[in-house]
mmCIF file of C-alpha atoms in Angstrom:
data_model
loop_
_atom_site.group_PDB
_atom_site.id
_atom_site.type_symbol
_atom_site.label_atom_id
_atom_site.label_comp_id
_atom_site.label_asym_id
_atom_site.label_seq_id
_atom_site.Cartn_x
_atom_site.Cartn_y
_atom_site.Cartn_z
ATOM 1 C CA UNK A 12 -0.392 31.597 -41.893
ATOM 2 C CA UNK A 13 -3.440 29.430 -42.693
ATOM 3 C CA UNK A 14 -5.530 30.008 -45.803
ATOM 4 C CA UNK A 15 -9.128 29.353 -46.621
ATOM 5 C CA UNK A 16 -9.341 26.823 -49.468
ATOM 6 C CA UNK A 17 -12.879 25.417 -49.715
ATOM 7 C CA UNK A 18 -13.482 21.695 -49.500
ATOM 8 C CA UNK A 19 -14.776 19.220 -46.890
ATOM 9 C CA UNK A 20 -12.366 17.418 -44.628
ATOM 10 C CA UNK A 21 -11.405 13.894 -45.784
ATOM 11 C CA UNK A 22 -10.415 12.802 -42.307
ATOM 12 C CA UNK A 23 -13.170 10.179 -42.233
ATOM 13 C CA UNK A 24 -11.490 8.371 -45.150
ATOM 14 C CA UNK A 25 -8.634 7.680 -42.736
ATOM 15 C CA UNK A 26 -10.552 7.429 -39.476
ATOM 16 C CA UNK A 27 -13.155 4.850 -40.563
ATOM 17 C CA UNK A 28 -10.763 2.173 -41.880
ATOM 18 C CA UNK A 29 -8.400 2.780 -38.960
ATOM 19 C CA UNK A 30 -11.134 2.252 -36.378
ATOM 20 C CA UNK A 31 -12.545 -0.811 -38.192
ATOM 21 C CA UNK A 32 -9.150 -2.484 -38.545
ATOM 22 C CA UNK A 33 -8.130 -1.611 -34.999
ATOM 23 C CA UNK A 34 -10.968 -3.932 -33.962
ATOM 24 C CA UNK A 35 -10.938 -6.589 -36.679
ATOM 25 C CA UNK A 36 -7.222 -7.148 -37.276
ATOM 26 C CA UNK A 37 -6.164 -7.734 -33.627
ATOM 27 C CA UNK A 38 -9.196 -10.033 -33.282
ATOM 28 C CA UNK A 39 -7.823 -12.260 -36.064
ATOM 29 C CA UNK A 40 -4.394 -12.284 -34.439
ATOM 30 C CA UNK A 41 -5.926 -13.137 -31.044
ATOM 31 C CA UNK A 42 -7.923 -16.016 -32.556
ATOM 32 C CA UNK A 43 -4.773 -17.322 -34.204
ATOM 33 C CA UNK A 44 -2.789 -17.228 -30.944
ATOM 34 C CA UNK A 45 -5.694 -18.699 -28.997
ATOM 35 C CA UNK A 46 -5.941 -21.554 -31.523
ATOM 36 C CA UNK A 47 -2.241 -22.314 -31.161
ATOM 37 C CA UNK A 48 -2.327 -22.192 -27.360
ATOM 38 C CA UNK A 49 -5.534 -24.247 -27.222
ATOM 39 C CA UNK A 50 -4.079 -26.954 -29.449
ATOM 40 C CA UNK A 51 -1.060 -27.278 -27.086
ATOM 41 C CA UNK A 52 1.432 -26.838 -29.942
ATOM 42 C CA UNK A 53 2.764 -23.653 -28.417
ATOM 43 C CA UNK A 54 3.557 -20.342 -30.024
ATOM 44 C CA UNK A 55 6.237 -20.405 -32.704
ATOM 45 C CA UNK A 56 8.409 -17.747 -34.328
ATOM 46 C CA UNK A 57 5.679 -17.234 -36.922
ATOM 47 C CA UNK A 58 3.225 -16.323 -34.158
ATOM 48 C CA UNK A 59 5.598 -13.941 -32.445
ATOM 49 C CA UNK A 60 6.387 -12.347 -35.813
ATOM 50 C CA UNK A 61 2.714 -11.766 -36.623
ATOM 51 C CA UNK A 62 2.185 -10.364 -33.116
ATOM 52 C CA UNK A 63 5.059 -7.933 -33.730
ATOM 53 C CA UNK A 64 3.561 -7.016 -37.095
ATOM 54 C CA UNK A 65 0.205 -6.415 -35.382
ATOM 55 C CA UNK A 66 1.859 -4.012 -32.923
ATOM 56 C CA UNK A 67 3.538 -2.164 -35.755
ATOM 57 C CA UNK A 68 0.241 -1.938 -37.671
ATOM 58 C CA UNK A 69 -1.541 -0.573 -34.588
ATOM 59 C CA UNK A 70 1.171 2.101 -34.332
ATOM 60 C CA UNK A 71 0.610 3.066 -37.971
ATOM 61 C CA UNK A 72 -3.139 3.517 -37.391
ATOM 62 C CA UNK A 73 -2.707 5.336 -34.073
ATOM 63 C CA UNK A 74 -0.338 7.825 -35.650
ATOM 64 C CA UNK A 75 -2.712 8.214 -38.626
ATOM 65 C CA UNK A 76 -5.642 8.935 -36.293
ATOM 66 C CA UNK A 77 -3.530 11.374 -34.303
ATOM 67 C CA UNK A 78 -2.554 13.186 -37.515
ATOM 68 C CA UNK A 79 -6.257 13.635 -38.322
ATOM 69 C CA UNK A 80 -6.631 15.480 -35.041
ATOM 70 C CA UNK A 81 -4.049 17.995 -36.279
ATOM 71 C CA UNK A 82 -5.501 18.419 -39.772
ATOM 72 C CA UNK A 83 -4.710 15.358 -41.875
ATOM 73 C CA UNK A 84 -7.544 15.232 -44.417
ATOM 74 C CA UNK A 85 -7.742 19.002 -44.737
ATOM 75 C CA UNK A 86 -6.074 21.247 -47.288
ATOM 76 C CA UNK A 87 -2.520 21.946 -46.176
ATOM 77 C CA UNK A 88 -2.952 25.665 -46.864
ATOM 78 C CA UNK A 89 -5.760 25.784 -44.298
ATOM 79 C CA UNK A 90 -3.549 24.484 -41.463
ATOM 80 C CA UNK A 91 -1.595 26.573 -39.018
ATOM 81 C CA UNK A 92 2.164 26.116 -39.197
ATOM 82 C CA UNK A 93 2.137 24.182 -35.927
ATOM 83 C CA UNK A 94 -0.598 21.790 -37.073
ATOM 84 C CA UNK A 95 0.981 21.363 -40.494
ATOM 85 C CA UNK A 96 4.338 20.347 -39.009
ATOM 86 C CA UNK A 97 2.727 18.023 -36.468
ATOM 87 C CA UNK A 98 0.509 16.377 -39.127
ATOM 88 C CA UNK A 99 3.406 15.700 -41.460
ATOM 89 C CA UNK A 100 5.592 14.517 -38.590
ATOM 90 C CA UNK A 101 3.002 11.941 -37.521
ATOM 91 C CA UNK A 102 2.557 10.860 -41.128
ATOM 92 C CA UNK A 103 6.356 10.491 -41.395
ATOM 93 C CA UNK A 104 6.463 8.171 -38.365
ATOM 94 C CA UNK A 105 3.517 6.087 -39.639
ATOM 95 C CA UNK A 106 5.290 5.522 -42.973
ATOM 96 C CA UNK A 107 8.346 4.142 -41.162
ATOM 97 C CA UNK A 108 6.186 1.718 -39.175
ATOM 98 C CA UNK A 109 4.380 0.717 -42.386
ATOM 99 C CA UNK A 110 7.695 -0.571 -43.846
ATOM 100 C CA UNK A 111 8.206 -2.705 -40.767
ATOM 101 C CA UNK A 112 4.623 -3.974 -40.707
ATOM 102 C CA UNK A 113 4.409 -5.229 -44.267
ATOM 103 C CA UNK A 114 7.762 -6.982 -44.299
ATOM 104 C CA UNK A 115 7.364 -8.485 -40.829
ATOM 105 C CA UNK A 116 4.071 -10.005 -42.008
ATOM 106 C CA UNK A 117 5.903 -11.635 -44.924
ATOM 107 C CA UNK A 118 8.515 -12.964 -42.516
ATOM 108 C CA UNK A 119 5.766 -14.476 -40.367
ATOM 109 C CA UNK A 120 4.238 -16.252 -43.386
ATOM 110 C CA UNK A 121 7.604 -17.711 -44.378
ATOM 111 C CA UNK A 122 8.203 -18.868 -40.828
ATOM 112 C CA UNK A 123 4.809 -20.541 -40.904
ATOM 113 C CA UNK A 124 5.843 -22.322 -44.092
ATOM 114 C CA UNK A 125 8.969 -23.573 -42.328
ATOM 115 C CA UNK A 126 6.785 -24.889 -39.538
ATOM 116 C CA UNK A 127 4.530 -26.801 -41.933
ATOM 117 C CA UNK A 128 6.550 -27.891 -44.945
ATOM 118 C CA UNK A 129 9.630 -30.098 -44.595
ATOM 119 C CA UNK A 130 10.828 -30.608 -48.194
ATOM 120 C CA UNK A 131 14.485 -29.516 -48.284
ATOM 121 C CA UNK A 132 14.165 -27.512 -51.536
ATOM 122 C CA UNK A 133 11.160 -25.678 -50.144
ATOM 123 C CA UNK A 134 12.905 -24.781 -46.895
ATOM 124 C CA UNK A 135 15.998 -23.485 -48.760
ATOM 125 C CA UNK A 136 13.798 -21.126 -50.776
ATOM 126 C CA UNK A 137 12.103 -19.937 -47.573
ATOM 127 C CA UNK A 138 15.412 -19.229 -45.855
ATOM 128 C CA UNK A 139 16.682 -17.297 -48.889
ATOM 129 C CA UNK A 140 13.484 -15.226 -48.991
ATOM 130 C CA UNK A 141 13.698 -14.627 -45.240
ATOM 131 C CA UNK A 142 17.207 -13.231 -45.625
ATOM 132 C CA UNK A 143 16.179 -11.017 -48.576
ATOM 133 C CA UNK A 144 13.009 -9.673 -46.927
ATOM 134 C CA UNK A 145 14.617 -9.075 -43.530
ATOM 135 C CA UNK A 146 17.501 -7.198 -45.148
ATOM 136 C CA UNK A 147 15.124 -5.181 -47.292
ATOM 137 C CA UNK A 148 12.916 -4.376 -44.303
ATOM 138 C CA UNK A 149 15.832 -2.822 -42.429
ATOM 139 C CA UNK A 150 16.996 -0.979 -45.530
ATOM 140 C CA UNK A 151 13.522 0.373 -46.263
ATOM 141 C CA UNK A 152 13.013 1.420 -42.645
ATOM 142 C CA UNK A 153 16.277 3.401 -42.470
ATOM 143 C CA UNK A 154 15.672 4.856 -45.938
ATOM 144 C CA UNK A 155 12.283 6.104 -44.705
ATOM 145 C CA UNK A 156 13.702 7.548 -41.489
ATOM 146 C CA UNK A 157 16.711 9.187 -43.166
ATOM 147 C CA UNK A 158 15.041 10.218 -46.404
ATOM 148 C CA UNK A 159 16.051 13.773 -45.771
ATOM 149 C CA UNK A 160 19.160 15.501 -44.459
ATOM 150 C CA UNK A 161 18.539 16.798 -41.857
ATOM 151 C CA UNK A 162 15.755 14.367 -40.854
ATOM 152 C CA UNK A 163 13.382 17.168 -39.842
ATOM 153 C CA UNK A 164 13.233 18.358 -43.455
ATOM 154 C CA UNK A 165 10.915 15.377 -44.141
ATOM 155 C CA UNK A 166 8.080 17.176 -42.353
ATOM 156 C CA UNK A 167 9.274 20.782 -42.588
ATOM 157 C CA UNK A 168 10.400 21.834 -46.049
ATOM 158 C CA UNK A 169 11.339 25.309 -44.777
ATOM 159 C CA UNK A 170 14.491 23.723 -43.327
ATOM 160 C CA UNK A 171 17.355 23.824 -45.805
ATOM 161 C CA UNK A 172 18.748 20.470 -46.869
ATOM 162 C CA UNK A 173 18.098 17.680 -49.333
ATOM 163 C CA UNK A 174 15.845 14.629 -49.684
ATOM 164 C CA UNK A 175 15.889 11.469 -51.754
ATOM 165 C CA UNK A 176 13.453 11.083 -54.647
ATOM 166 C CA UNK A 177 10.326 10.039 -52.701
ATOM 167 C CA UNK A 178 8.420 8.959 -55.822
ATOM 168 C CA UNK A 179 11.192 6.577 -56.894
ATOM 169 C CA UNK A 180 11.535 5.273 -53.329
ATOM 170 C CA UNK A 181 7.807 4.579 -52.994
ATOM 171 C CA UNK A 182 7.650 2.802 -56.345
ATOM 172 C CA UNK A 183 10.656 0.670 -55.445
ATOM 173 C CA UNK A 184 8.997 -0.365 -52.206
ATOM 174 C CA UNK A 185 5.728 -1.157 -53.974
ATOM 175 C CA UNK A 186 7.498 -3.186 -56.660
ATOM 176 C CA UNK A 187 9.364 -5.237 -54.065
ATOM 177 C CA UNK A 188 6.206 -5.768 -52.074
ATOM 178 C CA UNK A 189 4.153 -6.977 -55.037
ATOM 179 C CA UNK A 190 6.876 -9.286 -56.358
ATOM 180 C CA UNK A 191 7.422 -10.943 -52.956
ATOM 181 C CA UNK A 192 3.664 -11.208 -52.433
ATOM 182 C CA UNK A 193 3.355 -13.220 -55.627
ATOM 183 C CA UNK A 194 6.322 -15.493 -54.815
ATOM 184 C CA UNK A 195 5.073 -16.174 -51.271
ATOM 185 C CA UNK A 196 1.567 -16.818 -52.614
ATOM 186 C CA UNK A 197 2.728 -19.325 -55.222
ATOM 187 C CA UNK A 198 5.306 -21.100 -53.032
ATOM 188 C CA UNK A 199 3.067 -23.570 -51.084
ATOM 189 C CA UNK A 200 0.813 -24.542 -54.003
ATOM 190 C CA UNK A 201 3.117 -27.221 -55.427
ATOM 191 C CA UNK A 202 3.705 -29.177 -52.175
ATOM 192 C CA UNK A 203 0.034 -28.906 -51.217
ATOM 193 C CA UNK A 204 -1.058 -30.165 -54.644
ATOM 194 C CA UNK A 205 1.316 -33.156 -54.312
ATOM 195 C CA UNK A 206 0.441 -33.822 -50.692
ATOM 196 C CA UNK A 207 -1.324 -36.910 -49.291
ATOM 197 C CA UNK A 208 -4.477 -35.011 -48.452
ATOM 198 C CA UNK A 209 -7.838 -35.821 -50.018
ATOM 199 C CA UNK A 210 -8.825 -33.556 -52.847
ATOM 200 C CA UNK A 211 -11.365 -31.398 -50.988
ATOM 201 C CA UNK A 212 -8.825 -30.661 -48.273
ATOM 202 C CA UNK A 213 -6.245 -29.772 -50.880
ATOM 203 C CA UNK A 214 -8.607 -27.360 -52.588
ATOM 204 C CA UNK A 215 -9.728 -25.840 -49.312
ATOM 205 C CA UNK A 216 -6.159 -25.351 -48.035
ATOM 206 C CA UNK A 217 -4.951 -23.978 -51.362
ATOM 207 C CA UNK A 218 -7.893 -21.605 -51.289
ATOM 208 C CA UNK A 219 -6.976 -20.367 -47.817
ATOM 209 C CA UNK A 220 -3.374 -19.662 -48.912
ATOM 210 C CA UNK A 221 -4.606 -18.147 -52.184
ATOM 211 C CA UNK A 222 -6.549 -15.502 -50.248
ATOM 212 C CA UNK A 223 -3.190 -13.760 -50.020
ATOM 213 C CA UNK A 224 -3.773 -12.738 -53.627
ATOM 214 C CA UNK A 225 -6.095 -10.039 -52.254
ATOM 215 C CA UNK A 226 -3.081 -8.432 -50.585
ATOM 216 C CA UNK A 227 -1.234 -8.389 -53.921
ATOM 217 C CA UNK A 228 -4.272 -6.746 -55.533
ATOM 218 C CA UNK A 229 -4.430 -4.036 -52.830
ATOM 219 C CA UNK A 230 -0.680 -3.449 -53.318
ATOM 220 C CA UNK A 231 -1.219 -2.984 -57.067
ATOM 221 C CA UNK A 232 -4.118 -0.592 -56.457
ATOM 222 C CA UNK A 233 -2.047 1.366 -53.941
ATOM 223 C CA UNK A 234 0.769 1.575 -56.468
ATOM 224 C CA UNK A 235 -1.523 3.414 -58.853
ATOM 225 C CA UNK A 236 -1.951 6.187 -56.263
ATOM 226 C CA UNK A 237 1.708 6.735 -55.445
ATOM 227 C CA UNK A 238 2.632 9.224 -58.142
ATOM 228 C CA UNK A 239 -0.185 11.623 -57.273
ATOM 229 C CA UNK A 240 0.454 11.369 -53.535
ATOM 230 C CA UNK A 241 4.271 11.656 -53.677
ATOM 231 C CA UNK A 242 4.241 14.686 -56.003
ATOM 232 C CA UNK A 243 1.206 16.443 -54.549
ATOM 233 C CA UNK A 244 1.644 19.913 -53.105
ATOM 234 C CA UNK A 245 -1.447 19.263 -50.920
ATOM 235 C CA UNK A 246 -0.070 16.203 -49.097
ATOM 236 C CA UNK A 247 -2.490 16.401 -46.195
ATOM 237 C CA UNK A 248 -5.536 16.353 -48.497
ATOM 238 C CA UNK A 249 -4.580 13.817 -51.176
ATOM 239 C CA UNK A 250 -5.149 10.643 -49.113
ATOM 240 C CA UNK A 251 -5.616 7.878 -51.650
ATOM 241 C CA UNK A 252 -2.289 6.160 -51.031
ATOM 242 C CA UNK A 253 -2.707 6.540 -47.256
ATOM 243 C CA UNK A 254 -6.094 4.810 -47.340
ATOM 244 C CA UNK A 255 -4.716 1.889 -49.371
ATOM 245 C CA UNK A 256 -1.711 1.724 -47.045
ATOM 246 C CA UNK A 257 -4.069 1.025 -44.131
ATOM 247 C CA UNK A 258 -6.050 -1.553 -46.119
ATOM 248 C CA UNK A 259 -2.943 -3.317 -47.467
ATOM 249 C CA UNK A 260 -1.084 -3.778 -44.196
ATOM 250 C CA UNK A 261 -4.121 -4.941 -42.274
ATOM 251 C CA UNK A 262 -5.382 -7.354 -44.928
ATOM 252 C CA UNK A 263 -1.873 -8.834 -45.110
ATOM 253 C CA UNK A 264 -1.983 -9.640 -41.401
ATOM 254 C CA UNK A 265 -5.530 -11.028 -41.610
ATOM 255 C CA UNK A 266 -4.640 -13.245 -44.586
ATOM 256 C CA UNK A 267 -1.517 -14.433 -42.738
ATOM 257 C CA UNK A 268 -3.749 -15.554 -39.865
ATOM 258 C CA UNK A 269 -6.262 -17.468 -41.994
ATOM 259 C CA UNK A 270 -4.259 -20.730 -42.382
ATOM 260 C CA UNK A 271 -4.087 -21.023 -38.566
ATOM 261 C CA UNK A 272 -7.868 -20.772 -38.370
ATOM 262 C CA UNK A 273 -8.323 -24.240 -39.877
ATOM 263 C CA UNK A 274 -9.484 -25.716 -36.567
ATOM 264 C CA UNK A 275 -12.228 -23.111 -35.997
ATOM 265 C CA UNK A 276 -13.279 -23.481 -39.645
ATOM 266 C CA UNK A 277 -13.594 -27.275 -39.349
ATOM 267 C CA UNK A 278 -16.042 -26.744 -36.501
ATOM 268 C CA UNK A 279 -18.052 -24.045 -38.278
ATOM 269 C CA UNK A 280 -17.969 -25.485 -41.848
ATOM 270 C CA UNK A 281 -17.108 -29.191 -41.630
ATOM 271 C CA UNK A 282 -18.363 -29.921 -45.169
ATOM 272 C CA UNK A 283 -16.021 -27.362 -46.714
ATOM 273 C CA UNK A 284 -13.132 -27.733 -44.284
ATOM 274 C CA UNK A 285 -12.958 -31.418 -43.255
ATOM 275 C CA UNK A 286 -11.397 -32.285 -39.948
ATOM 276 C CA UNK A 287 -7.921 -33.696 -39.884
ATOM 277 C CA UNK A 288 -9.197 -36.428 -37.590
ATOM 278 C CA UNK A 289 -11.414 -37.948 -40.253
ATOM 279 C CA UNK A 290 -9.870 -41.034 -41.830
ATOM 280 C CA UNK A 291 -10.219 -41.115 -45.624
ATOM 281 C CA UNK A 292 -9.182 -43.727 -48.126
ATOM 282 C CA UNK A 293 -7.708 -42.207 -51.254
ATOM 283 C CA UNK A 294 -6.262 -45.333 -52.856
ATOM 284 C CA UNK A 295 -2.637 -44.365 -53.320
ATOM 285 C CA UNK A 296 -2.445 -42.353 -50.123
ATOM 286 C CA UNK A 297 -4.573 -41.755 -47.049
ATOM 287 C CA UNK A 298 -4.897 -39.385 -44.132
ATOM 288 C CA UNK A 299 -4.484 -41.430 -40.970
ATOM 289 C CA UNK A 300 -3.932 -38.771 -38.389
ATOM 290 C CA UNK A 301 -7.051 -39.624 -36.456
ATOM 291 C CA UNK A 302 -8.313 -42.861 -37.923
ATOM 292 C CA UNK A 303 -7.259 -46.472 -38.465
ATOM 293 C CA UNK A 304 -9.842 -47.390 -41.026
ATOM 294 C CA UNK A 305 -9.013 -48.954 -44.396
ATOM 295 C CA UNK A 306 -5.607 -50.310 -43.419
ATOM 296 C CA UNK A 307 -4.199 -53.811 -43.310
ATOM 297 C CA UNK A 308 -3.471 -55.331 -39.947
ATOM 298 C CA UNK A 309 0.254 -55.075 -40.711
ATOM 299 C CA UNK A 310 0.173 -51.369 -41.484
ATOM 300 C CA UNK A 311 -1.913 -50.886 -38.368
ATOM 301 C CA UNK A 312 0.802 -52.620 -36.342
ATOM 302 C CA UNK A 313 3.516 -50.455 -37.881
ATOM 303 C CA UNK A 314 1.481 -47.303 -37.229
ATOM 304 C CA UNK A 315 0.838 -48.257 -33.595
ATOM 305 C CA UNK A 316 4.528 -49.000 -33.142
ATOM 306 C CA UNK A 317 5.458 -45.571 -34.541
ATOM 307 C CA UNK A 318 2.950 -43.906 -32.278
ATOM 308 C CA UNK A 319 4.419 -45.719 -29.301
ATOM 309 C CA UNK A 320 7.917 -44.696 -30.326
ATOM 310 C CA UNK A 321 6.936 -41.010 -30.641
ATOM 311 C CA UNK A 322 4.764 -40.264 -27.666
ATOM 312 C CA UNK A 323 1.462 -41.620 -28.972
ATOM 313 C CA UNK A 324 0.634 -38.803 -31.388
ATOM 314 C CA UNK A 325 -0.982 -39.655 -34.693
ATOM 315 C CA UNK A 326 1.504 -37.751 -36.802
ATOM 316 C CA UNK A 327 1.839 -40.498 -39.397
ATOM 317 C CA UNK A 328 0.980 -40.669 -43.079
ATOM 318 C CA UNK A 329 0.607 -44.120 -44.649
ATOM 319 C CA UNK A 330 0.606 -45.272 -48.239
ATOM 320 C CA UNK A 331 0.780 -48.773 -49.790
ATOM 321 C CA UNK A 332 4.587 -48.508 -50.212
ATOM 322 C CA UNK A 333 6.070 -46.736 -47.260
ATOM 323 C CA UNK A 334 5.411 -45.279 -43.863
ATOM 324 C CA UNK A 335 6.612 -41.715 -43.299
ATOM 325 C CA UNK A 336 6.397 -39.761 -40.048
ATOM 326 C CA UNK A 337 5.231 -36.408 -41.363
ATOM 327 C CA UNK A 338 5.222 -33.025 -39.702
ATOM 328 C CA UNK A 339 1.514 -32.611 -38.973
ATOM 329 C CA UNK A 340 1.079 -30.882 -35.656
ATOM 330 C CA UNK A 341 -2.387 -30.603 -34.209
ATOM 331 C CA UNK A 342 -2.620 -26.884 -34.949
ATOM 332 C CA UNK A 343 -4.066 -24.663 -37.590
ATOM 333 C CA UNK A 344 -3.756 -26.368 -40.923
ATOM 334 C CA UNK A 345 -3.629 -30.052 -40.085
ATOM 335 C CA UNK A 346 -1.456 -30.649 -43.118
ATOM 336 C CA UNK A 347 -0.209 -34.075 -44.186
ATOM 337 C CA UNK A 348 2.580 -33.184 -46.535
ATOM 338 C CA UNK A 349 4.921 -35.895 -47.871
ATOM 339 C CA UNK A 350 8.648 -35.784 -48.110
ATOM 340 C CA UNK A 351 11.052 -37.803 -50.213
ATOM 341 C CA UNK A 352 12.134 -41.195 -48.913
ATOM 342 C CA UNK A 353 15.413 -40.948 -47.009
ATOM 343 C CA UNK A 354 14.776 -37.399 -45.778
ATOM 344 C CA UNK A 355 14.137 -36.786 -42.121
ATOM 345 C CA UNK A 356 10.540 -36.406 -41.072
ATOM 346 C CA UNK A 357 9.291 -34.045 -38.418
ATOM 347 C CA UNK A 358 7.246 -35.101 -35.425
ATOM 348 C CA UNK A 359 5.483 -32.658 -33.115
ATOM 349 C CA UNK A 360 4.981 -33.992 -29.594
ATOM 350 C CA UNK A 361 2.882 -31.019 -28.457
ATOM 351 C CA UNK A 362 5.839 -29.258 -26.957
ATOM 352 C CA UNK A 363 8.343 -29.067 -29.751
ATOM 353 C CA UNK A 364 9.485 -30.415 -33.093
ATOM 354 C CA UNK A 365 11.441 -33.700 -33.106
ATOM 355 C CA UNK A 366 13.274 -34.968 -36.159
ATOM 356 C CA UNK A 367 12.686 -38.632 -36.901
ATOM 357 C CA UNK A 368 14.018 -40.809 -39.739
ATOM 358 C CA UNK A 369 11.928 -42.042 -42.655
ATOM 359 C CA UNK A 370 10.466 -45.561 -42.278
ATOM 360 C CA UNK A 371 10.139 -48.221 -44.928
ATOM 361 C CA UNK A 372 7.261 -50.608 -44.394
ATOM 362 C CA UNK A 373 8.248 -54.269 -44.736
ATOM 363 C CA UNK A 374 6.181 -56.567 -46.904
ATOM 364 C CA UNK A 375 3.338 -58.338 -45.144
#
């Protein structure tokens, strides 16, 4: 039987961010996919992963909004038994999708790294992280679904049975999320810093990847709310962790899309985000993806020969010592990232990735 505890409904605290992110977040994903399709590089596993994450996130917000219709945001004592059970059941489902959303976003970012960076040590780290995160995602999902025995006890405590320690489980998930956020954030900084890009492109690209720090910050803030939410007897009214759950998962997806928005940014802010088709002489290394300026006639001949051998694309990075075909597809980031001599390079012909050997420029 419902009670009459005074206090305004907090449903708007859930409804407003859900509605905003239901518009903004899919728009970022759509721009990312459009940019990839428009650049003729095709959609990769990273794109399909972020699209899957987007679908999961939309499910979280739809279930959250539906729970508000049944009383989420109101004191649990004021709800009828039917509404209380339905509210907690919808919240239960949204929490399971949240585990999938956050970890699938991390998987997408790591797959993007594999598409951009070709250093062998870097790729090994990415594959290890992929295995860890994918395994944890499945474990966290099933732990969320089967947190109680029987399962229905998760939303109806009148049913006899047992449940895991929710507080410990939530803190474990938050700790894993924050630690992997930091690792994924730091991972590309070293290869970008040592890349052949000019300094302003390095700074701009590192800044784009560093925006992921905001996700780590939201995860830390959310972590501060977990104890109160997991131990509260008024679970439908104490919404702090739920609000930060919505912010965290959506900002993670948005930040994961930002590196693929390099092309639109070069058109909007060319001074801050220089185009990858602008030739620049940096002394020890240069970006020659779209320009032939500041090269000797011999290096120009070598470059033209390489372009002829690999379909005419300008996926070549030159320096005074050697010529390396570098994986620099005409999408998103426009990276020119070097690899060690003797390693295979990666060439993107607009349809797929082709491995090509490293080249040593002969003396003029």
